[in-house]
Coordinates of N, CA and C in Angstrom, one line a residue:
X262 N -9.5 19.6 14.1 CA -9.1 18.2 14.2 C -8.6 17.7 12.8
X263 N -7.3 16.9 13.1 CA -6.8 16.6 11.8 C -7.3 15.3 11.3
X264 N -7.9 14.6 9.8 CA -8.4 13.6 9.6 C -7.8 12.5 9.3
X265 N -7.3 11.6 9.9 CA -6.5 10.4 9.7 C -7.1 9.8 8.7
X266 N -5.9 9.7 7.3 CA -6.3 8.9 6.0 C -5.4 7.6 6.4
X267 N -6.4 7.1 6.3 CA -5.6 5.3 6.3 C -4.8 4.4 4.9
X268 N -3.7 4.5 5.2 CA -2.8 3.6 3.6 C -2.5 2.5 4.1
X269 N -3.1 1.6 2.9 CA -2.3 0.3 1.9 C -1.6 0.5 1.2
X270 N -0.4 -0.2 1.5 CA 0.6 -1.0 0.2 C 0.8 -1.9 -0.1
X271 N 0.5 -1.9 -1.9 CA 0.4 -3.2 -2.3 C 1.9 -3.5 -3.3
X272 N 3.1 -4.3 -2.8 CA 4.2 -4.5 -2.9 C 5.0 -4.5 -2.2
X273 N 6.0 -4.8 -1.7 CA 6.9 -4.6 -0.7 C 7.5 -5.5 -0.7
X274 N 8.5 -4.7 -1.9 CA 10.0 -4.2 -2.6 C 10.3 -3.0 -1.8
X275 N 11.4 -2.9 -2.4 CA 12.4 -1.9 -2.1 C 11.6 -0.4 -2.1
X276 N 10.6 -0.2 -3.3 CA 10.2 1.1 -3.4 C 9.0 1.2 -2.5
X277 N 8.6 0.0 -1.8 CA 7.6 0.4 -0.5 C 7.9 1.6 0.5
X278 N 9.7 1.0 0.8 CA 10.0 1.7 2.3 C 9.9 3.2 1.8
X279 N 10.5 3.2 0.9 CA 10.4 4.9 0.2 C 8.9 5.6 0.7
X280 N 7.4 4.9 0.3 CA 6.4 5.1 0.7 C 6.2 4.9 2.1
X281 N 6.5 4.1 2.7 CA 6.1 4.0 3.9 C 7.2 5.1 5.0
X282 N 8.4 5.6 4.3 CA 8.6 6.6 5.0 C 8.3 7.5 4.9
X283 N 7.8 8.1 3.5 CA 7.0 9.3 3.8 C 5.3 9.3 4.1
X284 N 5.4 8.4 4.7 CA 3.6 8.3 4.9 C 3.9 8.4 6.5
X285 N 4.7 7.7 7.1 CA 5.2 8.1 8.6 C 5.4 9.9 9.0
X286 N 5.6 10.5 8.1 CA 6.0 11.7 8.2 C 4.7 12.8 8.0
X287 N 4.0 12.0 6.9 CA 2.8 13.3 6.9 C 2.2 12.7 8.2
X288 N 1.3 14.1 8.8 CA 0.4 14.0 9.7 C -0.7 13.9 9.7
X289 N -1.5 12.8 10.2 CA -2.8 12.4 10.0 C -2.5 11.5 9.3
X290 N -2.1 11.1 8.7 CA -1.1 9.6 7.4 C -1.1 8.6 8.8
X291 N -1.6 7.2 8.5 CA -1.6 6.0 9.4 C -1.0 4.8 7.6
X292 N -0.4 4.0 8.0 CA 0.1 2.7 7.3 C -0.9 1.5 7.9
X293 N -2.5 1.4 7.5 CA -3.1 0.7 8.1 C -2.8 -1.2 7.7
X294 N -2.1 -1.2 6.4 CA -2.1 -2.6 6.3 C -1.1 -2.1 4.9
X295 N -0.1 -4.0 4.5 CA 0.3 -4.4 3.3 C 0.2 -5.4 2.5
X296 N 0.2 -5.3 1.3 CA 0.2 -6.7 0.6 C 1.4 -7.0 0.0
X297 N 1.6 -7.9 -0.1 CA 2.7 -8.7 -1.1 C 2.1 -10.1 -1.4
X298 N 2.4 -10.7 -2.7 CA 2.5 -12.1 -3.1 C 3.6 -12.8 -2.2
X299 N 4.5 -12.7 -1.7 CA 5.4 -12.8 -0.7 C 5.0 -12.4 0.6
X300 N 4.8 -13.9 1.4 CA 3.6 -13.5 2.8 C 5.0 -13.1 3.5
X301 N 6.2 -13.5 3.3 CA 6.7 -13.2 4.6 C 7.7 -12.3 4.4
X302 N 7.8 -11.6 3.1 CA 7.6 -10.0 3.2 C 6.5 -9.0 3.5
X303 N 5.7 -9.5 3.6 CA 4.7 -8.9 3.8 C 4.7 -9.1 5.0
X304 N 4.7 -9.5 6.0 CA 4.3 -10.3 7.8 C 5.9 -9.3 7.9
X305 N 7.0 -9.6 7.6 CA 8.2 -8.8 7.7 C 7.9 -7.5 8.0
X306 N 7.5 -6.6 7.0 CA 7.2 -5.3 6.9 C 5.8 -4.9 7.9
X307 N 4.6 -5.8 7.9 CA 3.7 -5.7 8.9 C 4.0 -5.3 10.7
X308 N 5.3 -6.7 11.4 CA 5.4 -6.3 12.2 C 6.3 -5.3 12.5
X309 N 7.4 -4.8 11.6 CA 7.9 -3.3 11.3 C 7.1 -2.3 11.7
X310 N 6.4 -2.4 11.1 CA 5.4 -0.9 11.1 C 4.0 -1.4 12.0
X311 N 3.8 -2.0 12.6 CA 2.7 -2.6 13.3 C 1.2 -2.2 13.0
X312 N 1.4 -3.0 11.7 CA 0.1 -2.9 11.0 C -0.1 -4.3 10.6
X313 N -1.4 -4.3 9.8 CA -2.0 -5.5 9.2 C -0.8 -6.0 7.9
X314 N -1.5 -7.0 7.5 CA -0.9 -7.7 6.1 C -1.7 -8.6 5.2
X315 N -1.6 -8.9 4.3 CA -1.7 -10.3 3.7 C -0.8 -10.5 2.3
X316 N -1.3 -11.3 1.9 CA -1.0 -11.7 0.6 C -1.8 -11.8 -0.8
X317 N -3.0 -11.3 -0.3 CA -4.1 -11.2 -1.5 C -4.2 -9.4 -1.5
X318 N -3.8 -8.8 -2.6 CA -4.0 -7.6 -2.5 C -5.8 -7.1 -2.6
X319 N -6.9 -8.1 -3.2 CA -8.0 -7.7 -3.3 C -8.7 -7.7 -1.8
X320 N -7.8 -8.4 -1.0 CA -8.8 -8.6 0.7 C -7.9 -6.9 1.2
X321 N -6.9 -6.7 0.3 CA -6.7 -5.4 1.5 C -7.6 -4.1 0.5
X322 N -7.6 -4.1 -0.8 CA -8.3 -3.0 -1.5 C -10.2 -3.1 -1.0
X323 N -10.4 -4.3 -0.3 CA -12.0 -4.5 0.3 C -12.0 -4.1 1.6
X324 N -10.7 -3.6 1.8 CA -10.8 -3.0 3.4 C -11.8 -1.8 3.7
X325 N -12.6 -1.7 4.5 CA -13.1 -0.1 4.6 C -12.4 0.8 5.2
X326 N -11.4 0.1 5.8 CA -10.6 1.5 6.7 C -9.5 2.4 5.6
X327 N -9.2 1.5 4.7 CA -8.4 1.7 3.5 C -8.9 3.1 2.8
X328 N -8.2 4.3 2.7 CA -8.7 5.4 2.2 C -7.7 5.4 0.5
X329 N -6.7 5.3 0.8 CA -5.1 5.4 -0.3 C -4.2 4.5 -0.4
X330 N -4.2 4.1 -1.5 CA -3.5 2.6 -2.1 C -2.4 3.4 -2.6
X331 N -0.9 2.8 -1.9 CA 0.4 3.1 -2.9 C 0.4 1.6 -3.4
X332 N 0.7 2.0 -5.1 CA 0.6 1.0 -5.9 C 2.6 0.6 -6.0
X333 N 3.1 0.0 -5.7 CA 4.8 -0.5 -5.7 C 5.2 -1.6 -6.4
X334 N 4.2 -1.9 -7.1 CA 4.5 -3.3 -7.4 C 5.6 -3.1 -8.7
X335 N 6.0 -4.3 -9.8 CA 6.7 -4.1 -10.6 C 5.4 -3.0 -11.8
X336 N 6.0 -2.4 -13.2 CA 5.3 -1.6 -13.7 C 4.5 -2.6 -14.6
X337 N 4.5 -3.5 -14.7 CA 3.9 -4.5 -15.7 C 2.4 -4.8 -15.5
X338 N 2.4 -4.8 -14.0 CA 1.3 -4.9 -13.1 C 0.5 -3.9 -12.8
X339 N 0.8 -2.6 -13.2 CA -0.1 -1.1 -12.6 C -1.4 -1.7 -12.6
X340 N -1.5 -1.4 -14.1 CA -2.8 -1.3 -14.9 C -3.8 -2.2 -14.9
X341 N -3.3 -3.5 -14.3 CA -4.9 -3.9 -13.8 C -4.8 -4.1 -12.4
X342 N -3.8 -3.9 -11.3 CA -3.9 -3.5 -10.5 C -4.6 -2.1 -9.6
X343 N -4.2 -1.8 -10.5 CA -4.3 0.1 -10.2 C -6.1 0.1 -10.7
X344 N -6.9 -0.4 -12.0 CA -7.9 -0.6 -12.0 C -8.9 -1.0 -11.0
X345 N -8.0 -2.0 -10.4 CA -8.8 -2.9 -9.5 C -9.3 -1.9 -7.9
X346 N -8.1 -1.0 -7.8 CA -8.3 -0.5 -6.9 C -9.0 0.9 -6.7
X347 N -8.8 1.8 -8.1 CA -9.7 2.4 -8.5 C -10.9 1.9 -8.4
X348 N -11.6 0.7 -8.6 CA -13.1 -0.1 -9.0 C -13.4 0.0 -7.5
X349 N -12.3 -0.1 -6.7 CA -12.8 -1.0 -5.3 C -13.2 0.8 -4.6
X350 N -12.9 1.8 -4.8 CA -13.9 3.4 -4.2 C -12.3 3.9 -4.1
X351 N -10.9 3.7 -3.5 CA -9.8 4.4 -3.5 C -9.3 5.0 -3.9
X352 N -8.4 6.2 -3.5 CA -7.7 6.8 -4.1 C -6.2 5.9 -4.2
X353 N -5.5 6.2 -5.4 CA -4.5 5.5 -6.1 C -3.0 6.3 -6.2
X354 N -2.0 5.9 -5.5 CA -1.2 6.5 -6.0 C 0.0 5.2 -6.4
X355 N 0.8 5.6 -7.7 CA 1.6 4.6 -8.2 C 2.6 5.2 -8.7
X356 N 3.5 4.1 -8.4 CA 5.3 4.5 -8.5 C 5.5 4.3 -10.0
X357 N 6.0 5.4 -10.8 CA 6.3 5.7 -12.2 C 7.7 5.9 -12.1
X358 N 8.5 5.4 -12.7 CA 10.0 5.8 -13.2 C 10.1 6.4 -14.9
X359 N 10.5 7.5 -15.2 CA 10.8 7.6 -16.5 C 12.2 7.3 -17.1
X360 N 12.1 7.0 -18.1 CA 13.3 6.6 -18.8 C 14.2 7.5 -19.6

């Protein structure tokens, strides 16, 4: 039996769909919820993929079903972001561009 890891994304910009299309693709991968500071990208993208939403990223990193946080936000924001969700028991994955 294969074990369904449940993902959050916290952003949703452009570099979301990128994650949320390859999270569709692995198996056992579920898109259980999204955040954005923007509720109605966030509610946009939610009934897309027919998951949860909000707009406070810390009510979705307190989720228990939440196993893996893609972190999308702009890069300014990782690191206390990416802390926060580290702190909260998750695993973290975050979109790096090099220059």
């Amino acid at each position: 039996m294969i074990k369904t890891w449940n993902f959050g994304i916290i952003g949703c910009g452009t570099v979301a769909d990128f994650h949320i299309a390859a999270i569709n693709q692995i198996e056992g991968a579920r898109l259980a919820a999204v955040s954005s500071r923007n509720a109605d990208k966030a509610r946009a993208i939610a009934e897309r993929e027919q998951c949860d939403w909000t707009n406070d990223y810390k009510t979705l990193i307190g989720r228990s079903d939440i196993d893996i946080v893609c972190l999308t936000t702009s890069s300014g924001s990782h690191a206390r972001i990416g802390l926060d969700v580290l702190n909260a028991g998750k695993h973290l994955i975050v979109e790096n561009r090099s220059r």
